[in-house]
PDB file of C-alpha atoms in Angstrom:
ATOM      1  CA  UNK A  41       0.000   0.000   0.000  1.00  0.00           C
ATOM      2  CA  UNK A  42       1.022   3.739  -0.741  1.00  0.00           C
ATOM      3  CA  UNK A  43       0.887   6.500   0.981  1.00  0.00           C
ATOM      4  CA  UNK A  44      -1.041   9.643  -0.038  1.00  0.00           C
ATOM      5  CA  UNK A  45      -2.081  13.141   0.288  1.00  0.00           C
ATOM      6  CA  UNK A  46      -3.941  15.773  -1.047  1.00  0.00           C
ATOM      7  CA  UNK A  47      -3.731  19.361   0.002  1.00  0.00           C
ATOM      8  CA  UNK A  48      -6.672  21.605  -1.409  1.00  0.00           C
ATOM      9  CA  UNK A  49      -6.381  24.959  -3.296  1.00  0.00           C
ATOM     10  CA  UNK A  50      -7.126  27.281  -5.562  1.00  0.00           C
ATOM     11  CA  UNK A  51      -5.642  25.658  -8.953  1.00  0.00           C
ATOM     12  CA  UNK A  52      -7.340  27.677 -12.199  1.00  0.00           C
ATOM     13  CA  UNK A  53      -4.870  29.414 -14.325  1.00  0.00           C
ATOM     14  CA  UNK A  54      -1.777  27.262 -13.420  1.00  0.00           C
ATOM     15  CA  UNK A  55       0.799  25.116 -15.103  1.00  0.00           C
ATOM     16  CA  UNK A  56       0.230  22.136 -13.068  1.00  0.00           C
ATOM     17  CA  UNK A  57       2.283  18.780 -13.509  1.00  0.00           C
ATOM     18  CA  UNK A  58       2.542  15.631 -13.050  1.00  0.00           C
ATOM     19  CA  UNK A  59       5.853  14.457 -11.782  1.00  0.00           C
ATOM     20  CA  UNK A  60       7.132  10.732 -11.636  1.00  0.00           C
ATOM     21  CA  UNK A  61      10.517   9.913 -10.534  1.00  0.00           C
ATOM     22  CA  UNK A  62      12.205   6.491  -8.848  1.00  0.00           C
ATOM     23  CA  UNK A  63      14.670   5.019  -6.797  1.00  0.00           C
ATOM     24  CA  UNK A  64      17.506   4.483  -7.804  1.00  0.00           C
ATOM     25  CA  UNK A  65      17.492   1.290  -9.939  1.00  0.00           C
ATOM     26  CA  UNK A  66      14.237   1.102  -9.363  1.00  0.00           C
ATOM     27  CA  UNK A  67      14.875  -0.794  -6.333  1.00  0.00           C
ATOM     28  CA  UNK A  68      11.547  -1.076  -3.715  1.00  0.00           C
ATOM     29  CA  UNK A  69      13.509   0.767  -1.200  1.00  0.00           C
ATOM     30  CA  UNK A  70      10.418   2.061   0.279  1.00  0.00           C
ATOM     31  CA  UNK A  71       8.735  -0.710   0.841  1.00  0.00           C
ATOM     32  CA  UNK A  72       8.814  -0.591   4.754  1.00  0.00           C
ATOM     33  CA  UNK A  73       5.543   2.130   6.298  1.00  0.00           C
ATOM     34  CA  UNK A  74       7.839   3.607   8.603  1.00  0.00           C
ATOM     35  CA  UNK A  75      10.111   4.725   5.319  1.00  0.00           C
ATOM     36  CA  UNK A  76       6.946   6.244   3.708  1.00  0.00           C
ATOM     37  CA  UNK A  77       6.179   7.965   6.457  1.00  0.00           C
ATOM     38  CA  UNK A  78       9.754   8.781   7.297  1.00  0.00           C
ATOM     39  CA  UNK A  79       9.663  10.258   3.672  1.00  0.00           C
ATOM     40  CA  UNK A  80       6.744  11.729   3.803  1.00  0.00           C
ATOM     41  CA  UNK A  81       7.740  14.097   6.782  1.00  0.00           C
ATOM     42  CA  UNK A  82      10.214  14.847   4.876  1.00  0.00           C
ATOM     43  CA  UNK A  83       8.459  15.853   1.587  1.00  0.00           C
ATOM     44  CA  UNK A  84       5.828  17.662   3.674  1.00  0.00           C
ATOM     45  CA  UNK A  85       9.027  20.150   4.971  1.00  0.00           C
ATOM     46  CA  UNK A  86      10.305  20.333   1.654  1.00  0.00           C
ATOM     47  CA  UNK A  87       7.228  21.724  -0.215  1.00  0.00           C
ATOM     48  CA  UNK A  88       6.862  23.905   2.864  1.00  0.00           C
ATOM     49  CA  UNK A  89      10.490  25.298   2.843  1.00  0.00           C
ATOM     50  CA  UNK A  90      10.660  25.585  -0.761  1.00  0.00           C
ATOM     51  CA  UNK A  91       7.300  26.987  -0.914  1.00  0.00           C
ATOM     52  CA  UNK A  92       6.437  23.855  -3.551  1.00  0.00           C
ATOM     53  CA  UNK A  93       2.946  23.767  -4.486  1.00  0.00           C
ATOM     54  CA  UNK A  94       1.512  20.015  -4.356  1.00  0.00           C
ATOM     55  CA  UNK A  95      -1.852  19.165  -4.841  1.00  0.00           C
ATOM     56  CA  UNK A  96      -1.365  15.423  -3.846  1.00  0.00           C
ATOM     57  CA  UNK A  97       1.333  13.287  -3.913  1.00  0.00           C
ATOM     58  CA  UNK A  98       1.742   9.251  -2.776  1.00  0.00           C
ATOM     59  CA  UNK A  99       4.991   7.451  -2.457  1.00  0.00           C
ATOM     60  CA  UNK A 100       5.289   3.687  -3.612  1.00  0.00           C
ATOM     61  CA  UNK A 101       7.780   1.334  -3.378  1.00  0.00           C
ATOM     62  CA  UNK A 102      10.132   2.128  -5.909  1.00  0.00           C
ATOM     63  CA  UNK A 103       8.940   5.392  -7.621  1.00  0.00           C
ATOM     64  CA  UNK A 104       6.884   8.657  -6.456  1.00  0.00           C
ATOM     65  CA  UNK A 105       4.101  11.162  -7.832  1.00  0.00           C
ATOM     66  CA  UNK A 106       3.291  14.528  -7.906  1.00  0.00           C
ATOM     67  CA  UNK A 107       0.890  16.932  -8.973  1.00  0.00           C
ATOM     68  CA  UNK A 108       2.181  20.159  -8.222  1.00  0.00           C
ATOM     69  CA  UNK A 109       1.439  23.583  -9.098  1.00  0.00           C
ATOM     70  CA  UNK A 110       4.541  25.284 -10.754  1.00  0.00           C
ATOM     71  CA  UNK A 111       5.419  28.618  -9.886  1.00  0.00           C
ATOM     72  CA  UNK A 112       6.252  30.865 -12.778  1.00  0.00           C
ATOM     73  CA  UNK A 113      10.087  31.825 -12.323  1.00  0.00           C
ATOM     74  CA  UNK A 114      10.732  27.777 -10.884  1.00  0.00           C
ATOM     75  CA  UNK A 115      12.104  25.086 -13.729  1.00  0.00           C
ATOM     76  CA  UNK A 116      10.513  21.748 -13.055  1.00  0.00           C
ATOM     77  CA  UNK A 117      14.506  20.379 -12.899  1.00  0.00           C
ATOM     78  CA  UNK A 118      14.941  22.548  -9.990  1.00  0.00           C
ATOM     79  CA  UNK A 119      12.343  21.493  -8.568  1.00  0.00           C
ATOM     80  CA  UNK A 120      12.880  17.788  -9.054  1.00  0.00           C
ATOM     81  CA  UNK A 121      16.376  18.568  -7.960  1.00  0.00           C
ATOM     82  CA  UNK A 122      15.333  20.457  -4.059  1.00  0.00           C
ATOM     83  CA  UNK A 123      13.439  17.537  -3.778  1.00  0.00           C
ATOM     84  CA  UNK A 124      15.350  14.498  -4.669  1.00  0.00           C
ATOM     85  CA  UNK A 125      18.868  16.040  -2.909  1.00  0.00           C
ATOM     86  CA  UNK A 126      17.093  17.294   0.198  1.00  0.00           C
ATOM     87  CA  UNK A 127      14.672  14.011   0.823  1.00  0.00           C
ATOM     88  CA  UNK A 128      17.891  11.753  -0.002  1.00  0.00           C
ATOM     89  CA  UNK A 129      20.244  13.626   2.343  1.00  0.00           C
ATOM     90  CA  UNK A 130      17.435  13.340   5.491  1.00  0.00           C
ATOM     91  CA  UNK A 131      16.555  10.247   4.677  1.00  0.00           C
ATOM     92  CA  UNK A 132      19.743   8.471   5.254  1.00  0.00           C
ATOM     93  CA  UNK A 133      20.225  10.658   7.919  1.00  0.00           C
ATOM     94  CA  UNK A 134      17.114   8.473   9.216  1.00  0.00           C
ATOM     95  CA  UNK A 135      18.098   5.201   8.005  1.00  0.00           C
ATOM     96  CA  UNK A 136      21.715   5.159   7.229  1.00  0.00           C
ATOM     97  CA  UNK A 137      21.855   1.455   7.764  1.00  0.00           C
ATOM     98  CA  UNK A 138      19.991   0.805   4.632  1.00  0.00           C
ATOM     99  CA  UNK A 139      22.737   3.309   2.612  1.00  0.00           C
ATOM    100  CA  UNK A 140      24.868   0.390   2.066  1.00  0.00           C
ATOM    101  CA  UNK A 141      22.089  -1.597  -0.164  1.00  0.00           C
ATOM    102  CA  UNK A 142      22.088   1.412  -2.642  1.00  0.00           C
ATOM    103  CA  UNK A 143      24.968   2.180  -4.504  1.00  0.00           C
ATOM    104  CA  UNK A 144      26.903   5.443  -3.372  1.00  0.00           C
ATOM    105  CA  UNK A 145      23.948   6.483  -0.831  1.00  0.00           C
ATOM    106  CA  UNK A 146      21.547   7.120  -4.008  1.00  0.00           C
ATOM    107  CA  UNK A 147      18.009   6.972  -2.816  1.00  0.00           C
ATOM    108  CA  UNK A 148      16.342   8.273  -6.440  1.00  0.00           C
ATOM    109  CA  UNK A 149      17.310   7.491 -10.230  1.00  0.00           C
ATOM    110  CA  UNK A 150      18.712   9.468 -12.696  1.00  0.00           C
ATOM    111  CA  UNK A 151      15.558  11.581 -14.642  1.00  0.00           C
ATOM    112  CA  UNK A 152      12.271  11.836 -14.078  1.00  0.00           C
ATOM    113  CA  UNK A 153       8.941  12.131 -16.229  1.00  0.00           C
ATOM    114  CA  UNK A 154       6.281  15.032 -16.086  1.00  0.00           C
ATOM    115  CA  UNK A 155       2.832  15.793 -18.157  1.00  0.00           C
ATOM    116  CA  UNK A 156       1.348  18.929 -18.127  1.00  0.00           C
ATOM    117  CA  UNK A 157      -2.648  19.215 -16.966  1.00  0.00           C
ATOM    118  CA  UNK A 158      -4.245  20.190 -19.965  1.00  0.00           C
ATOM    119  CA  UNK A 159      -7.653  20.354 -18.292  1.00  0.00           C
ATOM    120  CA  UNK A 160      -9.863  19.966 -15.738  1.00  0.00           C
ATOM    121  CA  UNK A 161     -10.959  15.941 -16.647  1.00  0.00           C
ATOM    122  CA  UNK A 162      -7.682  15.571 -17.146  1.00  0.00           C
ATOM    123  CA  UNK A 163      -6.956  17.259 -13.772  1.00  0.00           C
ATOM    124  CA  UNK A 164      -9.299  14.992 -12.127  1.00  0.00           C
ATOM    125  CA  UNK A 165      -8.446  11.706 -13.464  1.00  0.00           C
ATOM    126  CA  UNK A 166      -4.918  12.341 -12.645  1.00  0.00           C
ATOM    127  CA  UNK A 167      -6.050  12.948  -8.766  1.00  0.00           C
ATOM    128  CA  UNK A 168      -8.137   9.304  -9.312  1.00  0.00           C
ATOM    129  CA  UNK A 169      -5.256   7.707 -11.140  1.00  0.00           C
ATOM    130  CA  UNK A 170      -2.418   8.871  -8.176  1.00  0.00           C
ATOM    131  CA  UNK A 171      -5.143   8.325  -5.373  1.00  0.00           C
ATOM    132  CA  UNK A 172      -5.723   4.678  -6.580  1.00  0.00           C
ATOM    133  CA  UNK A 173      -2.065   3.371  -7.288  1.00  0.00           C
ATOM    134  CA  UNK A 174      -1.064   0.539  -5.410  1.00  0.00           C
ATOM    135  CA  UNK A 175       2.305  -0.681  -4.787  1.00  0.00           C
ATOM    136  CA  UNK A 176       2.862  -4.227  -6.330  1.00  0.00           C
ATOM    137  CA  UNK A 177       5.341  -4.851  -3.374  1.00  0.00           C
ATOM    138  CA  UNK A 178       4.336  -6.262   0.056  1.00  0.00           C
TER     139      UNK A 178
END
């Protein structure tokens, strides 16, 4: 099972995205609760810090997703970067005995992928399609 949230705002007339990005080799490094909600502690002080937009966001085994609003003078690769560098570093400052499974301390892969909301039912099915994604580890 995932973890999720949503966080409710105002969203017309915004570039909103949806991010995807996983761990590093795609390994199901957080496969453990306490991880996701290690994680998600994390991610929640992130998007506050950084003043990150999300609209909801659910953490899986071996990948993450996103639907965030993007400010106007922020690159999505900044974004992705805050995130992945900041979540890795506290993480392992939470678990460092699992550092030694991943190669070089990595916690997330190389890359990530991102689609622009076009519209409102696409918006919506988005929400439905992150809400409703279950890990296929146990």
């Amino acid at each position: 099972m995932g973890l999720s949230f949503t966080i409710n705002m105002d969203i017309k007339n915004q570039k909103i995205y949806h991010l995807v990005f996983a761990t590093y080799k795609r390994k199901p490094i957080l496969y453990a609760e306490l991880y996701r909600y290690t994680l998600s502690a994390i991610l929640n002080n992130i998007f506050i810090e950084k003043k990150i937009k999300v609209i909801i966001y659910k953490i899986l085994s071996d990948h993450i997703h996103l639907l965030i609003v993007k400010q106007k003078n922020v690159e999505l690769f900044w974004i992705i970067k805050l995130i992945k560098g900041i979540s890795t570093y506290y993480f392992y400052q939470q678990f460092n005995d699992i550092k030694f499974d991943v190669q070089k301390g990595r916690l997330w892969a190389k890359g990530y992928w991102w689609e622009l909301i076009k519209n409102e039912k696409q918006l919506k099915n988005t929400i439905l399609y992150i809400k409703n994604n279950n890990d296929k580890y146990k």
